[in-house]
Coordinates of C-alpha atoms in Angstrom, one line a residue:
M165 CA -3.9 11.6 -21.9
P166 CA -7.3 11.9 -23.4
P167 CA -7.6 10.3 -26.9
S168 CA -8.6 13.5 -28.5
T169 CA -5.3 15.3 -27.4
S170 CA -2.5 15.3 -30.0
P171 CA 0.7 13.9 -28.5
R172 CA 3.6 16.3 -27.9
F173 CA 7.0 15.5 -29.4
F174 CA 10.4 15.9 -27.6
T175 CA 13.9 15.6 -28.8
E176 CA 16.4 13.2 -27.2
R177 CA 18.3 16.2 -25.8
E178 CA 15.1 17.5 -24.1
V179 CA 14.4 14.2 -22.5
A180 CA 18.0 13.8 -21.3
H181 CA 17.9 17.2 -19.7
H182 CA 15.2 16.0 -17.3
C183 CA 17.3 13.8 -15.0
T184 CA 16.9 15.4 -11.5
K185 CA 14.6 14.6 -8.6
D186 CA 12.7 17.8 -9.5
S187 CA 12.1 16.7 -13.1
C188 CA 12.7 13.2 -14.1
W189 CA 11.7 11.8 -17.5
V190 CA 12.1 8.3 -18.9
L191 CA 11.4 6.5 -22.2
L192 CA 9.5 3.3 -23.1
G193 CA 10.3 2.9 -26.8
T194 CA 9.4 6.3 -28.3
R195 CA 6.9 7.2 -25.5
V196 CA 8.0 9.8 -23.0
Y197 CA 6.9 9.7 -19.3
D198 CA 7.4 12.4 -16.6
V199 CA 7.8 10.2 -13.6
T200 CA 8.9 12.9 -11.2
A201 CA 5.8 12.4 -8.9
F202 CA 6.5 8.6 -8.9
L203 CA 10.1 8.8 -7.6
R204 CA 9.3 8.4 -3.9
M205 CA 6.7 5.7 -4.7
H206 CA 8.9 3.4 -6.7
P207 CA 9.5 0.1 -4.8
G208 CA 13.1 -0.1 -6.1
G209 CA 13.8 3.4 -4.7
E210 CA 14.3 6.8 -6.2
A211 CA 17.9 6.3 -7.2
L212 CA 17.1 3.4 -9.4
I213 CA 14.8 5.5 -11.6
R214 CA 17.1 8.6 -11.6
S215 CA 20.0 6.5 -12.8
R216 CA 18.0 5.6 -15.8
A217 CA 16.5 9.1 -16.5
G218 CA 16.3 9.9 -20.1
K219 CA 16.9 6.3 -21.2
D220 CA 14.7 3.6 -22.7
L221 CA 13.2 1.4 -19.9
T222 CA 11.9 -1.3 -22.2
W223 CA 14.5 -3.9 -21.1
E224 CA 14.0 -3.1 -17.4
M225 CA 10.2 -3.4 -17.7
E226 CA 10.4 -6.7 -19.5
G227 CA 13.1 -8.1 -17.2
P228 CA 15.1 -10.0 -16.1
P229 CA 15.6 -9.9 -13.2
H230 CA 12.2 -8.3 -12.5
R231 CA 9.4 -8.4 -15.1
H232 CA 6.9 -5.7 -14.2
S233 CA 3.2 -6.6 -13.8
P234 CA 0.5 -5.5 -16.2
N235 CA -0.8 -3.2 -13.4
A236 CA 2.6 -1.6 -13.1
R237 CA 2.6 -0.9 -16.8
R238 CA -0.9 0.6 -16.7
W239 CA 0.2 2.7 -13.7
L240 CA 3.1 4.1 -15.8
E241 CA 0.6 5.3 -18.5
Q242 CA -0.6 8.0 -16.0
Y243 CA 2.7 9.8 -16.5
Y244 CA 2.7 9.7 -20.3
I245 CA 3.4 13.2 -21.8
G246 CA 4.3 12.6 -25.4
D247 CA 6.5 10.9 -27.9
L248 CA 10.2 11.1 -29.0
D249 CA 11.2 13.2 -32.0
R250 CA 14.7 12.3 -33.0
G251 CA 15.1 15.6 -34.8
S252 CA 15.0 14.5 -38.5
G253 CA 12.6 17.1 -39.6
A254 CA 8.9 17.2 -40.6
E255 CA 9.0 13.8 -42.3
E256 CA 10.2 11.9 -39.2
V257 CA 7.6 13.7 -37.1
Q258 CA 4.9 12.6 -39.5
T259 CA 6.4 9.0 -39.4
L260 CA 6.3 9.1 -35.6
R261 CA 2.7 10.2 -35.7
E262 CA 1.8 7.3 -38.0
R263 CA 3.7 4.9 -35.8
G264 CA 1.9 6.3 -32.8
K265 CA -1.5 5.6 -34.4
A266 CA -0.4 2.1 -35.4
R267 CA 0.9 1.4 -31.9
E268 CA -2.3 2.7 -30.3
Q269 CA -4.4 0.4 -32.5
T270 CA -2.1 -2.5 -31.6
E271 CA -2.3 -1.7 -27.9
K272 CA -6.1 -1.4 -28.1
T273 CA -6.3 -4.9 -29.8
S274 CA -3.9 -6.3 -27.2
A275 CA -5.8 -4.7 -24.4
E276 CA -9.1 -6.2 -25.6
K277 CA -7.5 -9.7 -25.7
T278 CA -5.9 -9.3 -22.3
N279 CA -9.1 -8.0 -20.8
K280 CA -11.0 -11.0 -22.1
V281 CA -8.4 -13.4 -20.6
E282 CA -8.5 -11.6 -17.3
E283 CA -12.3 -11.7 -17.1
N284 CA -12.3 -15.4 -17.9
E285 CA -9.9 -16.0 -15.0
N286 CA -12.1 -13.8 -12.6
S287 CA -9.1 -11.5 -12.2
P288 CA -9.6 -8.3 -10.2
Y289 CA -7.3 -6.3 -12.6
K290 CA -8.7 -4.1 -15.3
L291 CA -6.7 -2.4 -18.1
C292 CA -7.4 1.3 -17.2
S293 CA -5.6 2.7 -14.2
S294 CA -6.3 6.4 -14.9
V295 CA -9.7 8.0 -14.0
D296 CA -12.1 9.0 -16.7
L297 CA -14.3 11.4 -14.8
D298 CA -17.2 10.9 -17.2
K299 CA -17.1 7.2 -17.5
D300 CA -15.9 5.9 -14.1
L301 CA -18.3 3.8 -12.0
V302 CA -18.4 6.6 -9.4
D303 CA -18.4 10.4 -9.6
W304 CA -15.0 11.5 -8.4
R305 CA -16.3 15.1 -8.2
K306 CA -18.4 14.0 -5.2
P307 CA -17.5 12.2 -1.9
L308 CA -17.0 8.5 -2.5
A309 CA -18.0 7.0 0.9
W310 CA -21.8 6.9 0.1
Q311 CA -21.3 5.9 -3.6
V312 CA -19.2 2.7 -3.5
G313 CA -22.0 0.6 -1.8
H314 CA -24.0 0.9 -5.0
L315 CA -21.3 -0.8 -7.1
G316 CA -22.5 -4.2 -6.0
E317 CA -20.7 -7.0 -7.8
K318 CA -18.5 -4.5 -9.6
Y319 CA -17.0 -3.1 -6.4
D320 CA -14.2 -5.8 -6.0
A321 CA -12.8 -5.2 -9.5
W322 CA -13.1 -1.4 -9.2
V323 CA -11.4 -1.1 -5.8
H324 CA -8.4 -3.2 -6.9
Q325 CA -7.8 -1.0 -9.9
P326 CA -5.4 1.5 -8.2
V327 CA -5.2 5.2 -9.2
D328 CA -2.7 7.9 -8.4
R329 CA -5.1 10.6 -7.1
P330 CA -6.5 11.7 -3.7
I331 CA -9.8 10.4 -2.5
R332 CA -12.5 12.5 -0.8
L333 CA -14.6 10.3 1.4
F334 CA -17.0 12.7 3.0
G335 CA -18.6 16.0 2.1
N336 CA -18.5 17.2 5.8
P337 CA -15.1 18.8 6.3
F338 CA -14.8 17.6 9.9
M339 CA -15.6 14.0 9.1
E340 CA -13.2 14.2 6.1
A341 CA -10.4 15.6 8.4
A342 CA -11.0 12.9 10.9
T343 CA -10.0 10.2 8.3
K344 CA -6.7 11.8 7.6
T345 CA -3.6 11.5 9.8
S346 CA 0.0 12.6 9.3
W347 CA 2.5 9.8 10.0
Y348 CA 4.2 11.6 12.9
W349 CA 1.0 11.5 15.0
V350 CA 1.4 7.8 15.6
P351 CA 4.7 8.0 17.5
V352 CA 3.7 11.3 19.1
V353 CA 0.6 9.8 20.6
W354 CA 1.6 6.2 21.4
L355 CA 5.4 6.2 22.2
P356 CA 5.0 8.2 25.4
I357 CA 2.5 5.6 26.6
V358 CA 4.9 2.8 25.5
F359 CA 7.8 4.4 27.5
Y360 CA 5.7 5.0 30.6
L361 CA 4.2 1.5 30.7
C362 CA 7.7 -0.1 30.1
W363 CA 9.0 1.8 33.2
H364 CA 5.8 1.0 35.2
C365 CA 6.0 -2.8 34.4
Y366 CA 9.7 -3.1 35.1
T367 CA 9.5 -1.3 38.5
S368 CA 6.4 -3.3 39.4
L369 CA 8.2 -6.6 38.6
A370 CA 11.3 -5.4 40.5
K371 CA 9.2 -5.4 43.8
G372 CA 9.2 -9.2 43.6
S373 CA 5.5 -9.5 44.4
T374 CA 4.3 -10.6 41.0
R375 CA 3.5 -14.3 40.7
L376 CA 2.1 -16.4 38.0
E377 CA -0.5 -18.8 39.4
L378 CA -0.8 -22.1 37.5
T379 CA -3.0 -23.9 40.1
S380 CA -4.5 -22.9 43.4
E381 CA -1.5 -24.6 45.1
F382 CA 1.3 -23.8 42.7
S383 CA 2.7 -20.5 41.6
F384 CA 6.1 -19.0 40.9
P385 CA 7.5 -15.5 41.0
I386 CA 8.2 -13.4 37.9
H387 CA 11.6 -11.7 38.0
K388 CA 12.1 -8.2 36.6
H389 CA 14.6 -9.7 34.1
M390 CA 11.6 -11.4 32.5
F391 CA 10.2 -8.1 31.3
P392 CA 12.1 -8.1 27.9
V393 CA 10.8 -11.6 27.3
L394 CA 7.2 -10.6 28.0
F395 CA 7.7 -7.5 25.9
M396 CA 8.9 -9.5 22.9
M397 CA 6.0 -12.0 23.4
G398 CA 3.6 -9.1 23.1
W399 CA 5.4 -7.9 19.9
F400 CA 5.3 -11.3 18.4
L401 CA 1.6 -11.6 19.3
W402 CA 1.0 -8.3 17.5
T403 CA 2.5 -9.6 14.2
F404 CA -0.2 -12.4 14.3
I405 CA -2.9 -9.9 15.0
E406 CA -1.6 -7.6 12.2
Y407 CA -1.8 -10.5 9.8
C408 CA -5.3 -11.6 10.9
I409 CA -6.7 -8.0 10.7
H410 CA -5.2 -7.4 7.3
R411 CA -6.3 -10.7 5.9
F412 CA -9.7 -11.3 7.4
V413 CA -11.0 -7.8 8.1
F414 CA -9.3 -5.5 5.6
H415 CA -9.5 -8.1 2.8
M416 CA -12.9 -9.5 3.5
K417 CA -14.9 -9.7 0.3
P418 CA -18.2 -8.0 1.1
P419 CA -21.3 -9.5 -0.3
A420 CA -22.3 -7.8 -3.6
H421 CA -25.8 -7.2 -2.3
N422 CA -24.8 -5.6 1.0
Y423 CA -24.4 -1.8 0.7
Y424 CA -23.3 -1.3 4.3
L425 CA -20.5 -3.9 4.3
I426 CA -19.1 -2.6 1.0
T427 CA -19.1 0.9 2.4
L428 CA -17.4 -0.3 5.6
H429 CA -14.8 -2.2 3.7
F430 CA -14.0 0.8 1.6
L431 CA -13.7 3.1 4.6
L432 CA -11.4 0.6 6.5
H433 CA -9.1 -0.5 3.7
G434 CA -10.7 -0.3 0.2
Q435 CA -9.8 3.3 -0.2
H436 CA -6.2 2.5 0.5
H437 CA -6.1 0.0 -2.3
K438 CA -7.9 2.3 -4.7
S439 CA -5.4 5.2 -3.9
P440 CA -2.3 3.5 -2.4
F441 CA -0.1 6.6 -2.4
D442 CA -2.5 8.9 -0.6
G443 CA 0.0 9.9 2.2
S444 CA -2.7 11.2 4.5
R445 CA -4.3 7.8 4.9
L446 CA -1.4 5.4 5.3
V447 CA -1.5 5.2 9.1
F448 CA -4.4 4.7 11.5
P449 CA -6.0 7.8 13.1
P450 CA -5.2 7.6 16.8
G451 CA -9.0 7.8 17.7
L452 CA -9.8 4.7 15.6
A453 CA -6.7 2.9 16.7
S454 CA -7.5 3.4 20.4
I455 CA -10.5 1.1 20.0
M456 CA -8.3 -1.7 18.8
V457 CA -5.7 -0.9 21.5
G458 CA -8.3 -0.8 24.2
L459 CA -9.6 -4.3 23.2
F460 CA -6.1 -5.7 23.2
Y461 CA -5.4 -4.3 26.6
M462 CA -8.6 -5.5 28.2
T463 CA -8.2 -9.0 26.8
L464 CA -4.6 -9.4 28.1
C465 CA -5.4 -8.0 31.5
K466 CA -8.3 -10.4 32.0
T467 CA -6.3 -13.3 30.8
L468 CA -3.1 -12.7 32.7
P469 CA -2.2 -11.1 36.1
E470 CA -2.3 -7.4 35.7
T471 CA 1.5 -6.7 35.6
L472 CA 2.1 -9.6 33.2
G473 CA -0.8 -8.6 31.0
V474 CA 0.4 -5.0 30.8
S475 CA 4.0 -6.2 30.1
V476 CA 2.8 -8.2 27.1
F477 CA 0.4 -5.4 26.0
V478 CA 3.1 -2.7 25.9
G479 CA 5.2 -5.0 23.6
G480 CA 2.2 -5.4 21.3
L481 CA 1.6 -1.6 21.4
C482 CA 5.2 -1.0 20.4
G483 CA 4.8 -3.5 17.6
Y484 CA 1.7 -1.6 16.4
V485 CA 3.7 1.7 16.3
V486 CA 6.5 0.0 14.3
Y487 CA 3.9 -1.5 12.0
D488 CA 2.3 1.8 11.1
M489 CA 5.7 3.5 10.6
I490 CA 7.0 0.6 8.4
H491 CA 3.8 0.7 6.4
Y492 CA 4.2 4.4 5.7
Y493 CA 7.9 3.8 4.7
L494 CA 7.0 0.9 2.4
H495 CA 4.9 3.4 0.4
Y496 CA 7.2 6.4 0.4
G497 CA 10.6 5.3 1.5
S498 CA 13.6 4.4 -0.6
P499 CA 15.3 1.5 1.3
K500 CA 18.7 0.3 0.3
K501 CA 18.7 -2.5 -2.2
G502 CA 19.3 -5.9 -0.6
S503 CA 18.1 -4.7 2.8
Y504 CA 15.2 -6.2 4.8
L505 CA 13.0 -3.2 4.2
Y506 CA 13.8 -3.3 0.5
A507 CA 12.4 -6.9 0.3
L508 CA 9.4 -5.9 2.4
K509 CA 8.7 -2.9 0.1
A510 CA 8.8 -5.1 -3.1
Y511 CA 6.6 -7.7 -1.3
H512 CA 4.0 -5.0 -0.3
V513 CA 4.0 -3.4 -3.7
K514 CA 3.3 -6.8 -5.3
H515 CA 0.4 -7.1 -2.8
H516 CA -1.1 -3.9 -4.0
F517 CA -0.6 -4.2 -7.7
E518 CA -0.7 -7.9 -8.5
H519 CA -1.5 -10.2 -5.6
Q520 CA -4.3 -8.6 -3.5
R521 CA -5.4 -12.0 -2.2
S522 CA -2.0 -12.9 -0.7
G523 CA 1.0 -11.2 0.9
F524 CA -0.8 -10.0 4.0
G525 CA 2.3 -9.5 6.1
I526 CA 3.5 -5.9 6.5
T527 CA 6.3 -5.9 9.1
T528 CA 7.1 -9.5 8.5
T529 CA 6.1 -12.2 5.9
F530 CA 6.4 -14.9 8.6
W531 CA 2.7 -15.6 9.0
D532 CA 2.1 -15.8 5.3
H533 CA 4.0 -19.0 5.1
P534 CA 2.1 -21.3 7.6
F535 CA -1.2 -20.0 6.3
N536 CA -0.2 -20.5 2.6
T537 CA -0.7 -16.8 1.6
A538 CA 2.9 -16.0 0.7
I539 CA 3.7 -14.4 -2.7
P540 CA 5.9 -16.9 -4.6
D541 CA 9.5 -15.9 -4.8
E542 CA 9.6 -16.0 -8.6
N543 CA 7.3 -12.9 -8.6
F544 CA 10.2 -10.7 -7.3

């Protein structure tokens, strides 16, 4: 809410009335938030917020068991709509206003102190998560792709300050459309290929003519029952590739003086961290993904006998499809508390809002442990 706008006041009965998935309000002290748009994004699931609709969330935000990060608190401020009026007449309203002014001054002072500490620690987090169209480092009224490269050394801090608003990358409507993909196109495009290659590899191995040659004098046949093993090897290999791409490509820190690398980083992954809940950019466009898929295929087929290479490849391709589907679900799904996906979602949300330099696993956190990039357990 802009500073010049006078806050609205709501009674406790009004707040309590908004307790459905179509209109959900919560309290933080005397501040009122309309979190309807956030329900599907919440890492703890929609039901967890709805069960607390109309109530004060101060205890839940402070913890235990889960103390929300400063970024999560700043994110909540985007949904602020007014203050609580307990219905005691004009005097109480005036008192609330006075308290509001005092609280704003306290928050401002606290923000300045926190900002100073964070800057001293070279932290990427900043205190403002909403977009001021007149003061932001880029002009949100224009396409962002060709602007971000000029941010230089300010880019890393800016891109890791998430906002809840869509991003327009290009002015050309065709180029812009090419960067957006609905989640269902991933299984529609790739699963038929997965099914066909599974059938092709199994029937090829069933002929009994496929052999793995270790030396010029020694080789052994590959039985058709080995296909599931080769398939799972490919899937496991994909989890390692997933980790490496996310860590070393998507989270490279482009040199501050290199306009083109900054722009490339933003197009590949920076825009996702800037706007993590843009549903049209949570999965890879099939055209872009086909480049990576093609390289994976050619590498395996040149390394292994053709049928074996394709058998490993199709497992990796299936792993990629699952990766993209899980990634979408981690942003918009509401997994059951205590489930594997619930833990993954909490882990991934921590990666976005608090630990951008760690927690690179998406479908599994396995590779984060040997490479020492796991988010510590105490942060959950």
